mmCIF file of C-alpha atoms and ligand atoms in Angstrom:
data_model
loop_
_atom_site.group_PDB
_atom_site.id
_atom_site.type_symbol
_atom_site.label_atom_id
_atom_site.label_comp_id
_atom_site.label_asym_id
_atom_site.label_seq_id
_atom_site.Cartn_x
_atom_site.Cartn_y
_atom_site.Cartn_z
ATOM 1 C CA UNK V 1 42.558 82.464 71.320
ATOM 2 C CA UNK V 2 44.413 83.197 74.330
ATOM 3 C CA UNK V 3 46.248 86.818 75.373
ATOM 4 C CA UNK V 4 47.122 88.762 77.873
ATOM 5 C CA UNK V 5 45.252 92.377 77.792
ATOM 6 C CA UNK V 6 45.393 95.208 79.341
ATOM 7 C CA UNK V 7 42.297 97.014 80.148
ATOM 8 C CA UNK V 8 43.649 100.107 81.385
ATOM 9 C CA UNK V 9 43.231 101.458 85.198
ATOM 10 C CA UNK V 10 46.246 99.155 86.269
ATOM 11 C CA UNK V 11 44.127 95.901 84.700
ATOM 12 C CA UNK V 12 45.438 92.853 83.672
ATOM 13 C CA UNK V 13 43.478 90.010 82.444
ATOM 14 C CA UNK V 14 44.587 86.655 80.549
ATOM 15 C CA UNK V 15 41.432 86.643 78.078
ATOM 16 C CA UNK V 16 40.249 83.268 75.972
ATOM 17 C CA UNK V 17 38.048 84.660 73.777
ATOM 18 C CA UNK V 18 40.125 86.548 71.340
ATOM 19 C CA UNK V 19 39.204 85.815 67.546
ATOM 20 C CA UNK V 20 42.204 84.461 65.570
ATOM 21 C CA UNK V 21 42.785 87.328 63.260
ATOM 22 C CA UNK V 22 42.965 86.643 59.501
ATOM 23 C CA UNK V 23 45.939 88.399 57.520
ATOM 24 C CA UNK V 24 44.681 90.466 54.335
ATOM 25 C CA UNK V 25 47.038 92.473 52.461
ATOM 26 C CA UNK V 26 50.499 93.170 53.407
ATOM 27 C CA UNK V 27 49.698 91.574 56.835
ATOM 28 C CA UNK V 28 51.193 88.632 58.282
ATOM 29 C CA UNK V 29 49.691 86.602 61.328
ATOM 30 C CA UNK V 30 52.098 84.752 63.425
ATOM 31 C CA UNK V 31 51.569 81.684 65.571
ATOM 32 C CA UNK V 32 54.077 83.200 68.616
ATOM 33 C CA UNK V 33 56.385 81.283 69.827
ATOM 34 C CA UNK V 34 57.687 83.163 73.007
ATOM 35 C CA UNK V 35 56.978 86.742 74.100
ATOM 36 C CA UNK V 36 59.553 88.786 76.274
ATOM 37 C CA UNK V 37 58.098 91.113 79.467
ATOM 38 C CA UNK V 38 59.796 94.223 79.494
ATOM 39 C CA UNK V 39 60.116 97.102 82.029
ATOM 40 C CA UNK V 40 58.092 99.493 79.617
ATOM 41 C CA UNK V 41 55.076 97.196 80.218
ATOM 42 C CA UNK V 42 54.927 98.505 83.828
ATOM 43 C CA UNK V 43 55.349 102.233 82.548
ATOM 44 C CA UNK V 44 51.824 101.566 80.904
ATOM 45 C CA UNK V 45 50.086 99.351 83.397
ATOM 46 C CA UNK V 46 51.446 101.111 86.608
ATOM 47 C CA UNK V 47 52.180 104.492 84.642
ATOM 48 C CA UNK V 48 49.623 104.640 82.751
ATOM 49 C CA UNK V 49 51.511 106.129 79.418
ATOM 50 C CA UNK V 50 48.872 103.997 76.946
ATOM 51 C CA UNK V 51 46.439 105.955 78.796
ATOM 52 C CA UNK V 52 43.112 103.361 78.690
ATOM 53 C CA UNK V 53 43.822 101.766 75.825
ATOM 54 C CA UNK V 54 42.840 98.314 75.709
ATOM 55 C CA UNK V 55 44.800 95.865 73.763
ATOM 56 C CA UNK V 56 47.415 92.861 73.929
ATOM 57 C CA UNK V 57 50.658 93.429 75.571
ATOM 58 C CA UNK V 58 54.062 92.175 74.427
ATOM 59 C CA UNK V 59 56.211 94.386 72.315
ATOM 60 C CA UNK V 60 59.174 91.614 72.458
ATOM 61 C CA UNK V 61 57.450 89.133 69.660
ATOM 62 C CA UNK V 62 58.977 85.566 68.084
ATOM 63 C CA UNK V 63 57.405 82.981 66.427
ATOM 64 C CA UNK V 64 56.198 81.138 63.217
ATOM 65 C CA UNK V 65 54.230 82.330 60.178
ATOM 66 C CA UNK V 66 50.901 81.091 60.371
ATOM 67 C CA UNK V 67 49.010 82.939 57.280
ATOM 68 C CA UNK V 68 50.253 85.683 55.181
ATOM 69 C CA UNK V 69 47.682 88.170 53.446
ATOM 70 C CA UNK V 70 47.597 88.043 49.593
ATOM 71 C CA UNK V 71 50.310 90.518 48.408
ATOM 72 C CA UNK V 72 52.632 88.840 51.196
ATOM 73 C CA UNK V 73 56.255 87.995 48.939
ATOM 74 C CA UNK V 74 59.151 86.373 50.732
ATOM 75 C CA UNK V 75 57.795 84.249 53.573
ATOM 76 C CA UNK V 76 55.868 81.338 53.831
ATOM 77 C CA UNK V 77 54.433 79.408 56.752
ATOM 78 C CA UNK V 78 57.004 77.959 59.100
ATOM 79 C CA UNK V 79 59.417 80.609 58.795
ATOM 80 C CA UNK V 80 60.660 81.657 62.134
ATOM 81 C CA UNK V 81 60.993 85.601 62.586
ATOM 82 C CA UNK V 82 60.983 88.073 65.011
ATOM 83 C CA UNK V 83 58.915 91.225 64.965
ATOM 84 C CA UNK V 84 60.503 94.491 64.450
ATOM 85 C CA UNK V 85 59.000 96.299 67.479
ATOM 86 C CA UNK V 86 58.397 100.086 67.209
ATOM 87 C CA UNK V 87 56.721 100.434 64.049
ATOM 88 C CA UNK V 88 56.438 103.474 61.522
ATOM 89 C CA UNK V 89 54.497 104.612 58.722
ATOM 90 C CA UNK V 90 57.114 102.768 56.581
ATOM 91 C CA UNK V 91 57.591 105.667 53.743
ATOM 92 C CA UNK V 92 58.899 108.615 55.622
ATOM 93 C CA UNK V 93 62.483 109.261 55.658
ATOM 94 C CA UNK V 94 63.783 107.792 58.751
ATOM 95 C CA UNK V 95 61.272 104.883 57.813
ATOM 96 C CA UNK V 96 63.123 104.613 54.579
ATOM 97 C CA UNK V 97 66.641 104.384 56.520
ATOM 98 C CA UNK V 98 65.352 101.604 58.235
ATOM 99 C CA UNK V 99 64.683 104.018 61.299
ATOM 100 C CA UNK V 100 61.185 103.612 62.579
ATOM 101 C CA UNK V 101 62.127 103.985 65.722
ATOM 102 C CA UNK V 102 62.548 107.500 64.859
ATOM 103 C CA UNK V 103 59.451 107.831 62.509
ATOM 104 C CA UNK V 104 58.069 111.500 61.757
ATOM 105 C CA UNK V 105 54.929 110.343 62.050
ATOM 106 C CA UNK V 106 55.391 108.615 65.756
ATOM 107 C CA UNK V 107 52.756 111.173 67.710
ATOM 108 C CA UNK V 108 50.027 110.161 65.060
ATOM 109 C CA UNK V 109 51.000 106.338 65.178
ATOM 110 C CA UNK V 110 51.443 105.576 68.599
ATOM 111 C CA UNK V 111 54.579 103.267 69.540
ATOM 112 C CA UNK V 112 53.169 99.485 68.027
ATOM 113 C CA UNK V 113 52.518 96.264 69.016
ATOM 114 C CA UNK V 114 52.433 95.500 72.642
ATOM 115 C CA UNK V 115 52.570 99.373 73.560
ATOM 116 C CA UNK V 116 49.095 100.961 72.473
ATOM 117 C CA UNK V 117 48.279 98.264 69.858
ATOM 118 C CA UNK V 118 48.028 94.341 69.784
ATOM 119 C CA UNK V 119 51.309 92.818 70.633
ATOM 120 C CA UNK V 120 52.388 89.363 70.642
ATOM 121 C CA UNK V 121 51.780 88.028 74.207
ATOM 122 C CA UNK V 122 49.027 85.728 72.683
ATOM 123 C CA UNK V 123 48.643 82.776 70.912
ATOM 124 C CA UNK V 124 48.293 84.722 67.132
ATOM 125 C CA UNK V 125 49.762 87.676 66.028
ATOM 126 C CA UNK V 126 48.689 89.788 63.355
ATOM 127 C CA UNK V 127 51.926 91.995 62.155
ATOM 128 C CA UNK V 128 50.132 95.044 59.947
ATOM 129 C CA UNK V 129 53.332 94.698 57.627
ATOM 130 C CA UNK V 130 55.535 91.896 56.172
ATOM 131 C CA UNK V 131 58.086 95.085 56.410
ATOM 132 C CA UNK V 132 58.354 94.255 60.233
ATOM 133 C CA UNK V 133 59.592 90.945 60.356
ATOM 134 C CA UNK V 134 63.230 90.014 60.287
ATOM 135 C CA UNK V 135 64.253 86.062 59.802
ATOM 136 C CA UNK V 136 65.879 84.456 62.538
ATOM 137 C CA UNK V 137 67.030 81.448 60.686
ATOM 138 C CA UNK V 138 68.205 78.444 63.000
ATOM 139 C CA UNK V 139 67.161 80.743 66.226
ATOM 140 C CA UNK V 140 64.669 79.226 68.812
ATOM 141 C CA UNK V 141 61.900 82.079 68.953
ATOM 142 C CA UNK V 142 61.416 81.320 72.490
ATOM 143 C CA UNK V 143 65.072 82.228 72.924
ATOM 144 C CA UNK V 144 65.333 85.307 70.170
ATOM 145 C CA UNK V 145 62.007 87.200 71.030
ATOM 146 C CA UNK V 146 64.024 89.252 73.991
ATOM 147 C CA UNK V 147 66.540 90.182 71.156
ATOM 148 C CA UNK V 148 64.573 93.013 69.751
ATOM 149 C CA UNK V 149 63.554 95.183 72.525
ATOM 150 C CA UNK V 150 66.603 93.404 75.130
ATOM 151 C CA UNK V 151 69.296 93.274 72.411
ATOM 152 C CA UNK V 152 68.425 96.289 69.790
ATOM 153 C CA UNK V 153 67.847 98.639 72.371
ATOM 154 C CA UNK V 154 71.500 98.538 73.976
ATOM 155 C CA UNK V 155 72.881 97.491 70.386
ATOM 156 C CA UNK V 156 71.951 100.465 68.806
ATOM 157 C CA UNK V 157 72.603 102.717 71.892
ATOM 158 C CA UNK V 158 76.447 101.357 71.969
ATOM 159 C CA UNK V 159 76.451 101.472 68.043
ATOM 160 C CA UNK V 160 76.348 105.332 68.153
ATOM 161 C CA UNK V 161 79.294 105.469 70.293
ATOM 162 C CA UNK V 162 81.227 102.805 68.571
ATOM 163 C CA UNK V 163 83.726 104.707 67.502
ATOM 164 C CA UNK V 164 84.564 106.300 70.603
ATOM 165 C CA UNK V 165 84.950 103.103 72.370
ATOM 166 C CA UNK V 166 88.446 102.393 71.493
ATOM 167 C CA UNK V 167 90.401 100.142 73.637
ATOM 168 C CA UNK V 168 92.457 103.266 75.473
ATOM 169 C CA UNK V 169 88.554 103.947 77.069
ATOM 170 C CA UNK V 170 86.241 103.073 79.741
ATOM 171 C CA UNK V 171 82.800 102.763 79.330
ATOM 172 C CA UNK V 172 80.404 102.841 82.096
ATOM 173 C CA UNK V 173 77.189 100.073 82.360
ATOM 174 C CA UNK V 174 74.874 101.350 84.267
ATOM 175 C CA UNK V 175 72.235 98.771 85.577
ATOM 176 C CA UNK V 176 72.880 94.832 85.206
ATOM 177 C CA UNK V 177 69.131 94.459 84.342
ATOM 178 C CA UNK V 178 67.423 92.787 81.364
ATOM 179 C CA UNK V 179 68.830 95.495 79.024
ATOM 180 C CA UNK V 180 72.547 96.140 80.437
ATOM 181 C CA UNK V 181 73.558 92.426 81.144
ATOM 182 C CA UNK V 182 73.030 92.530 77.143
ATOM 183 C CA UNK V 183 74.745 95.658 76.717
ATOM 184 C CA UNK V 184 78.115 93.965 78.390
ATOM 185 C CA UNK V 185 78.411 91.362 76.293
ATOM 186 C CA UNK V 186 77.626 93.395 73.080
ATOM 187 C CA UNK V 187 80.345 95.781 74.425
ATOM 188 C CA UNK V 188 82.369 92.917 74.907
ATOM 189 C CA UNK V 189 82.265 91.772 71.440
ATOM 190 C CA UNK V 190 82.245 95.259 69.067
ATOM 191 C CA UNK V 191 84.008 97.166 71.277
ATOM 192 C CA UNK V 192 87.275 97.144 72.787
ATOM 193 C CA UNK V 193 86.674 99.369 75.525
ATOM 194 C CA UNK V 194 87.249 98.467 79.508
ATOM 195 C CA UNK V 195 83.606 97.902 80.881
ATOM 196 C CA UNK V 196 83.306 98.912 84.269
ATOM 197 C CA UNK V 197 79.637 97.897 85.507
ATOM 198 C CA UNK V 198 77.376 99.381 88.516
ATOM 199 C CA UNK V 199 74.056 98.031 90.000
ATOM 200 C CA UNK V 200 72.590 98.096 93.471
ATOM 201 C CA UNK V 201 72.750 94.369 94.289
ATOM 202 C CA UNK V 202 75.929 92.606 94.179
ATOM 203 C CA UNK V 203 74.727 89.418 92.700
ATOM 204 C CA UNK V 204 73.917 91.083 89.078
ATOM 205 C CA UNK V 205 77.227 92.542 89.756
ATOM 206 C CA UNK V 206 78.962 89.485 89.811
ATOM 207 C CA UNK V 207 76.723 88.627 86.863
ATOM 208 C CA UNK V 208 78.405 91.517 85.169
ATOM 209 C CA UNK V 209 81.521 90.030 85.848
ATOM 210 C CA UNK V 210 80.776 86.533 84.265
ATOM 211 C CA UNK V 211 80.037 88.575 81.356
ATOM 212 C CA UNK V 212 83.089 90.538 80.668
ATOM 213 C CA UNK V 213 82.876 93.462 83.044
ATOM 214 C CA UNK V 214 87.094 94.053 84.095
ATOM 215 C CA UNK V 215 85.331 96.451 87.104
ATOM 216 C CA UNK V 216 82.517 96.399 89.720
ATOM 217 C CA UNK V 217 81.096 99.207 91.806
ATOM 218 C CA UNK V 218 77.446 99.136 93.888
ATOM 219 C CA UNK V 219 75.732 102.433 92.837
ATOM 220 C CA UNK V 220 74.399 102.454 96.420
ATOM 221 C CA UNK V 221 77.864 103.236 98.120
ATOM 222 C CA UNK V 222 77.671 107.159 98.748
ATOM 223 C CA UNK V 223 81.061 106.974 96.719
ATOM 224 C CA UNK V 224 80.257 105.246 93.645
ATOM 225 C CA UNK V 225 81.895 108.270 91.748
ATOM 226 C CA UNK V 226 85.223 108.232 93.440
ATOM 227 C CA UNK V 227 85.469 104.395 93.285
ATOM 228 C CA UNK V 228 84.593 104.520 89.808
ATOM 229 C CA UNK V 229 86.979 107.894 88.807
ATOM 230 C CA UNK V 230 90.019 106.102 90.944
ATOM 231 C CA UNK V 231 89.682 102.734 88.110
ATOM 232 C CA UNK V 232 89.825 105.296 85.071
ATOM 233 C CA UNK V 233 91.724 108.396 86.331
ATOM 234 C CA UNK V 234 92.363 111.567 85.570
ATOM 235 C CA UNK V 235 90.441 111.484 81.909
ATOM 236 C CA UNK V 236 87.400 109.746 83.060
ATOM 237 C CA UNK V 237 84.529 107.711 80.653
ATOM 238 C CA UNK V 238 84.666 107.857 77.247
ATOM 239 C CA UNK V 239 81.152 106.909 77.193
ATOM 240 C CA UNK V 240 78.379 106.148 80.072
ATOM 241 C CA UNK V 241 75.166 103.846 79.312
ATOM 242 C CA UNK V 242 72.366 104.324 81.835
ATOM 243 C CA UNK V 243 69.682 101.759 81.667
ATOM 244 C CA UNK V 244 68.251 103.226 84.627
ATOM 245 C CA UNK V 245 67.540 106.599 84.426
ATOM 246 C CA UNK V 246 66.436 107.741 87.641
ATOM 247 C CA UNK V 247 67.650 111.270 89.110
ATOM 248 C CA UNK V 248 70.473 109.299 91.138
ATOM 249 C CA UNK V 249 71.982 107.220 88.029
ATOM 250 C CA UNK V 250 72.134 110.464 85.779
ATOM 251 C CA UNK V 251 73.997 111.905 88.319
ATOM 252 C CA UNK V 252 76.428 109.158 88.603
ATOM 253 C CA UNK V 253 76.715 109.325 85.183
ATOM 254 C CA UNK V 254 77.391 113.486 84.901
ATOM 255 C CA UNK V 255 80.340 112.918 87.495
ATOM 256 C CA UNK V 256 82.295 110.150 85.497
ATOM 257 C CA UNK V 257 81.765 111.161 82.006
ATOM 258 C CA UNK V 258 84.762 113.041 80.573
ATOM 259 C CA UNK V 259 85.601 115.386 78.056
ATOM 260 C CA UNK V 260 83.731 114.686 74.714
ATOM 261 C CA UNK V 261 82.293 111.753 76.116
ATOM 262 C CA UNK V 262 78.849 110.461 75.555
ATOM 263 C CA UNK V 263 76.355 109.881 78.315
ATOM 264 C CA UNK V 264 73.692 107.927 76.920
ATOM 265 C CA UNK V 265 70.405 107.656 79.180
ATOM 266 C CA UNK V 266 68.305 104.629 77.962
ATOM 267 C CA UNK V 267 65.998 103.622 80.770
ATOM 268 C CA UNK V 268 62.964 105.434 81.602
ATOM 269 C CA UNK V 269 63.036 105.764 85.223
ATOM 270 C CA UNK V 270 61.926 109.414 85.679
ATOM 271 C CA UNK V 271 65.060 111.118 86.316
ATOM 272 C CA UNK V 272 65.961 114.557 85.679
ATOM 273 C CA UNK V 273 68.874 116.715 85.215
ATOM 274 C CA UNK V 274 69.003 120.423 85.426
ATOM 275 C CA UNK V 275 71.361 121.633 82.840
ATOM 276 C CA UNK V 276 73.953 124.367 83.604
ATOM 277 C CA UNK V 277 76.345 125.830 81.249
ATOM 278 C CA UNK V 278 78.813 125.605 84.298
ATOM 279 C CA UNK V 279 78.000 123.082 86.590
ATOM 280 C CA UNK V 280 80.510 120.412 86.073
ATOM 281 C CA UNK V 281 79.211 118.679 83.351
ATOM 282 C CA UNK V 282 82.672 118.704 81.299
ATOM 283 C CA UNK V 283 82.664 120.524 77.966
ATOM 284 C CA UNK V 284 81.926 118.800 74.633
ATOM 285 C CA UNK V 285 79.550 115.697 76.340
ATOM 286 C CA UNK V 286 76.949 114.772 74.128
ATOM 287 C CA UNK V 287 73.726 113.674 76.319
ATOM 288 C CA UNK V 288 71.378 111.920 74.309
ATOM 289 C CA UNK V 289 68.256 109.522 75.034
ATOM 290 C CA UNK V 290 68.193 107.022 72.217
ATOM 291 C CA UNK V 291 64.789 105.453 71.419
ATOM 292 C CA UNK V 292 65.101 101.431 70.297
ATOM 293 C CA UNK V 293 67.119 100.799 67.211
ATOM 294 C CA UNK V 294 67.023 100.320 63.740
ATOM 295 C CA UNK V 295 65.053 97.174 62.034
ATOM 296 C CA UNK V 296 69.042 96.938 59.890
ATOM 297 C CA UNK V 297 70.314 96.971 63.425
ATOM 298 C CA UNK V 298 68.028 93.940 64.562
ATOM 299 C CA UNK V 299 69.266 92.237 61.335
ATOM 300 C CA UNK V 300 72.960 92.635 62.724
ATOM 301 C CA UNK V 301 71.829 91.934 66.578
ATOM 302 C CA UNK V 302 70.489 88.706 64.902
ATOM 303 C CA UNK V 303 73.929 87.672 63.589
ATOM 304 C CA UNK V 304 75.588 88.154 66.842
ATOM 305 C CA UNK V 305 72.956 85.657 68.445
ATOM 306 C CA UNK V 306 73.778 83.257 65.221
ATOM 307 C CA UNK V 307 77.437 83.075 66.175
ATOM 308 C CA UNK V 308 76.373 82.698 69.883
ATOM 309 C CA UNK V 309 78.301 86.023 70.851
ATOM 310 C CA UNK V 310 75.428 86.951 73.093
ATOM 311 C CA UNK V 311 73.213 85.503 74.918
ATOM 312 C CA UNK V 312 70.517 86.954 76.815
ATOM 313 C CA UNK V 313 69.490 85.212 80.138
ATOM 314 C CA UNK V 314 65.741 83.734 80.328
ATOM 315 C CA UNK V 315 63.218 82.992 82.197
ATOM 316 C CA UNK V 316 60.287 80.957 81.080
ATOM 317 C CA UNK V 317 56.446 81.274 81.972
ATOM 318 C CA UNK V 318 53.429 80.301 80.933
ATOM 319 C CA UNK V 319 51.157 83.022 78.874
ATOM 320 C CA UNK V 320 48.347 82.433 82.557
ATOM 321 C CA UNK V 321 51.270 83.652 84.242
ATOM 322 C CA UNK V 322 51.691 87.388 82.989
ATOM 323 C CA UNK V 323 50.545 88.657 86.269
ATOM 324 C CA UNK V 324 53.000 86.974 88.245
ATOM 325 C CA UNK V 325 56.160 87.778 85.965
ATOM 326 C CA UNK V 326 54.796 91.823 86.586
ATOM 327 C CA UNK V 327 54.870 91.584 90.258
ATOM 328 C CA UNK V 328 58.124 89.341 90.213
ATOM 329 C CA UNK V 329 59.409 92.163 87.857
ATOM 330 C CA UNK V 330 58.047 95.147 90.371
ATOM 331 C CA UNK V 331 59.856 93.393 92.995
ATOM 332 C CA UNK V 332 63.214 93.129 91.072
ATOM 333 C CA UNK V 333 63.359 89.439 91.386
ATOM 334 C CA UNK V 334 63.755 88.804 87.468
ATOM 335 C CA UNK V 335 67.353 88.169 86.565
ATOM 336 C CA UNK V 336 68.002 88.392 82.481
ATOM 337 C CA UNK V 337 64.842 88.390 80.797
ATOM 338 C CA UNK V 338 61.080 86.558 81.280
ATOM 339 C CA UNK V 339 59.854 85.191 78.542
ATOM 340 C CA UNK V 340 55.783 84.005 77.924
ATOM 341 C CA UNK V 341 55.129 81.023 75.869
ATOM 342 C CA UNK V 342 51.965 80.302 74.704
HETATM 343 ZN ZN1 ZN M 401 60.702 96.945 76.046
HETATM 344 ZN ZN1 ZN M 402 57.787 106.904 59.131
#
């Protein structure tokens, strides 16, 4: 079969000699319907974090079942599901809570499919646990794959702060990219906060708007801050999402977070932030870098696709085309999500 491996030292290769695996056990071997291409992917081929690894990419997995292994209950071939991406051991506690995003086992483990292990941008799938699927129901998989890496990630990061994002608030987007224009509409529709989104290029800012953002500001004006503090006033964010995470956005964020507030730093650009007990960061802010989400909260993130309440933005490719989608995606020229179909 066909899939697109990595072969560490920056390498990249669509392969067609891959056996079609065969499911035994618990397993469950999907015939994939579309994989999503995140950022992440270029943390491990330009970044190196898999180190030299070699295995399939594509942590953002939909498709059909193909063949379940022989204690398999509950699904049968046809069913379309997505694939729960960061997987756990599946008995310790946070595995138990649904949380294996959080597993205690995670530096033994590695991160799953698509970031260490075989992932889904192939034609066949082989998902080591029937545990890790979640039904889509009427959902395209071409459509739905993005929603677990795209939609859980900024679901679950905005789920922690839900109850701080009451409709007195603001709340601060940072980053219009595959994971924030997500985040806007999910903010939109479980929160009743004011959304006031930044970026660097003005036509994912208009995006923003189209999706519910009240507020605009370019993150590459030297006053971002002000403009930003002059919307809210005097008491600031309630709560700050950066899907960027580079030394510049963090510090955007530590300058409009207020009181109590929460600054949540989701993407994995590099930044850094040198805590002092009195260097303006105001008292009681609760900085936190949350990690994926739940498989209960793909379940929910699944319902709000159902009822059409979000919608993330795709791109389609071929599977030959992986190569193409990373250097369209290195030069920012991506808008919502790509997706590879088989
Ligand atoms: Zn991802
Ligand atoms: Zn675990």
């Amino acid at each position: 079969m066909k899939a697109v491996r990595y072969f560490g030292h920056k390498e990249v290769r669509v392969v067609n000699d891959l056996e079609k695996p065969v499911p035994k056990g618990d397993e469950v071997l999907l015939k994939i319907g579309g994989a999503g291409v995140c950022h992440s992917d270029l943390h491990i081929i330009d970044g190196g974090i898999a180190g030299d690894a070699v295995f399939t990419l594509g942590h953002e997995n939909a498709g059909w079942v193909e063949a379940v292994g022989e204690t398999v209950k509950g699904y049968k071939k046809g069913d379309a599901v997505l694939v729960y991406g960061p997987w756990g051991c599946g008995h310790c506690k946070p595995c138990q809570q649904s949380k294996e995003n959080y597993c205690d086992h995670q530096s033994e483990l590695g991160y799953g499919g698509g970031l260490g292990l075989n992932g889904g941008m192939a034609e066949y799938m082989l998902v080591p646990s029937s545990r890790l699927l979640v039904p889509i129901y009427d959902l395209d998989p071409v459509v739905a794959a993005p929603l677990t890496d795209a939609a859980l990630t900024p679901y679950s990061a905005i789920k922690r702060s839900l109850t701080k994002l009451m409709p007195d608030e603001y709340v601060v987007v940072i980053g219009v990219g595959g994971l924030g224009h997500v985040a806007i509409q999910i903010l939109r529709e479980i929160s009743g906060s004011e959304i006031i989104a930044c970026d660097v290029t003005e036509d994912k800012l208009e995006f923003a708007k189209e999706l519910g953002a009240a507020h605009t500001v370019n993150s590459k004006d030297s006053d971002a801050a002000e403009q930003i503090l002059k919307i809210i006033g005097i008491k600031k964010a309630k709560v700050v999402l950066d899907f960027v995470g580079a030394t510049s956005t963090i510090e955007l964020g530590t300058k409009v977070v207020g009181m109590d507030g929460d600054l949540t730093i989701v993407g994995l650009g590099g930044g850094y932030y040198q805590y002092g007990s009195m260097n303006g960061l105001p008292f009681g802010v609760t900085m936190t870098n949350p990690y994926w989400g739940s498989r209960t909260e793909l379940m929910e993130v699944i319902g709000l696709a159902r009822q059409g309440k979000i919608h993330i933005e795709i791109e389609k490719f071929d599977l030959e085309q992986a190569n193409e989608v990373y250097d369209k995606m290195r030069q920012g020229k991506i808008k919502g999500r790509a997706v590879l179909i088989p």
